[in-house]
Amino acid sequence: QAELGAKMYQQALNDIDTAISLDPENVSYYIEKGLLCYRVKLSDEGLRILTEAEAFAPGVADIYYLKGRLYVQKGEPESARPCLLK
């Protein structure tokens, strides 16, 4: 969180990657990375990590919401719609 406040986005991404490697079943880390990817416009990376999270936590609404927002950011509203409707 301190890195985000200081706009040190790459370090924040690295820290989230480390957290995911230490606890790969914690869906909140994946959501946090997806949100950060949205903030820094890394749509493809955000979609990749959220799709990973969806595989082991399919009922988490935040995953679908963020995926929808990332698709919109990427310019693919037709792909965003099913995610946002979930």
Short mmCIF file of C-alpha atoms in Angstrom, two decimals:
data_model
loop_
_atom_site.label_atom_id
_atom_site.label_comp_id
_atom_site.label_asym_id
_atom_site.label_seq_id
_atom_site.Cartn_x
_atom_site.Cartn_y
_atom_site.Cartn_z
CA GLN A 1 0.00 0.00 0.00
CA ALA A 2 2.89 2.37 0.75
CA GLU A 3 4.29 1.77 -2.72
CA LEU A 4 0.94 2.57 -4.30
CA GLY A 5 0.78 5.82 -2.35
CA ALA A 6 4.24 6.72 -3.62
CA LYS A 7 3.25 5.69 -7.17
CA MET A 8 5.92 2.99 -7.22
CA TYR A 9 3.77 0.70 -9.33
CA GLN A 10 6.43 -1.72 -10.58
CA GLN A 11 7.61 -2.40 -7.02
CA ALA A 12 4.00 -2.91 -5.94
CA LEU A 13 3.48 -5.41 -8.78
CA ASN A 14 6.65 -7.23 -7.77
CA ASP A 15 5.49 -7.40 -4.15
CA ILE A 16 2.09 -8.75 -5.15
CA ASP A 17 3.78 -11.37 -7.33
CA THR A 18 5.88 -12.40 -4.33
CA ALA A 19 2.79 -12.62 -2.14
CA ILE A 20 1.05 -14.79 -4.75
CA SER A 21 4.04 -17.12 -4.95
CA LEU A 22 4.03 -17.49 -1.15
CA ASP A 23 0.28 -18.09 -0.87
CA PRO A 24 -1.11 -19.06 -4.30
CA GLU A 25 -4.58 -19.92 -2.94
CA ASN A 26 -5.27 -16.45 -1.51
CA VAL A 27 -7.69 -14.90 -3.98
CA SER A 28 -7.34 -11.42 -2.47
CA TYR A 29 -3.78 -11.16 -3.81
CA TYR A 30 -5.01 -11.89 -7.32
CA ILE A 31 -7.76 -9.29 -6.98
CA GLU A 32 -5.27 -6.74 -5.68
CA LYS A 33 -2.99 -7.38 -8.65
CA GLY A 34 -5.92 -7.15 -11.06
CA LEU A 35 -6.91 -3.82 -9.53
CA LEU A 36 -3.36 -2.51 -9.78
CA CYS A 37 -3.13 -3.65 -13.40
CA TYR A 38 -6.35 -1.73 -14.07
CA ARG A 39 -4.90 1.40 -12.46
CA VAL A 40 -1.72 1.29 -14.56
CA LYS A 41 -3.47 0.12 -17.75
CA LEU A 42 -1.92 -3.35 -17.98
CA SER A 43 -5.13 -4.92 -19.23
CA ASP A 44 -3.66 -8.13 -20.62
CA GLU A 45 -1.71 -8.90 -17.43
CA GLY A 46 -4.74 -8.11 -15.28
CA LEU A 47 -6.97 -10.39 -17.33
CA ARG A 48 -4.39 -13.18 -17.16
CA ILE A 49 -4.06 -13.07 -13.38
CA LEU A 50 -7.82 -12.80 -12.82
CA THR A 51 -8.45 -15.76 -15.11
CA GLU A 52 -6.01 -17.74 -12.93
CA ALA A 53 -7.94 -16.71 -9.84
CA GLU A 54 -11.25 -17.61 -11.45
CA ALA A 55 -10.03 -21.19 -11.90
CA PHE A 56 -9.85 -21.82 -8.14
CA ALA A 57 -12.36 -19.23 -6.86
CA PRO A 58 -15.17 -19.18 -9.44
CA GLY A 59 -17.81 -17.53 -7.23
CA VAL A 60 -15.95 -14.35 -6.27
CA ALA A 61 -17.82 -11.37 -7.73
CA ASP A 62 -14.82 -9.01 -7.59
CA ILE A 63 -12.99 -11.17 -10.12
CA TYR A 64 -15.77 -10.81 -12.69
CA TYR A 65 -16.22 -7.10 -12.03
CA LEU A 66 -12.51 -6.39 -12.52
CA LYS A 67 -12.35 -8.59 -15.61
CA GLY A 68 -15.25 -6.61 -17.07
CA ARG A 69 -13.56 -3.30 -16.29
CA LEU A 70 -10.30 -4.53 -17.84
CA TYR A 71 -12.09 -5.61 -21.02
CA VAL A 72 -13.72 -2.18 -21.24
CA GLN A 73 -10.33 -0.53 -20.72
CA LYS A 74 -8.91 -2.74 -23.46
CA GLY A 75 -11.69 -1.67 -25.85
CA GLU A 76 -13.57 -4.98 -25.88
CA PRO A 77 -17.04 -4.18 -24.51
CA GLU A 78 -18.53 -7.35 -26.02
CA SER A 79 -16.20 -9.42 -23.82
CA ALA A 80 -16.88 -7.23 -20.79
CA ARG A 81 -20.65 -7.71 -20.79
CA PRO A 82 -20.78 -11.38 -19.67
CA CYS A 83 -18.28 -10.67 -16.90
CA LEU A 84 -20.20 -7.68 -15.61
CA LEU A 85 -23.50 -9.56 -15.72
CA LYS A 86 -22.12 -12.28 -13.46
#
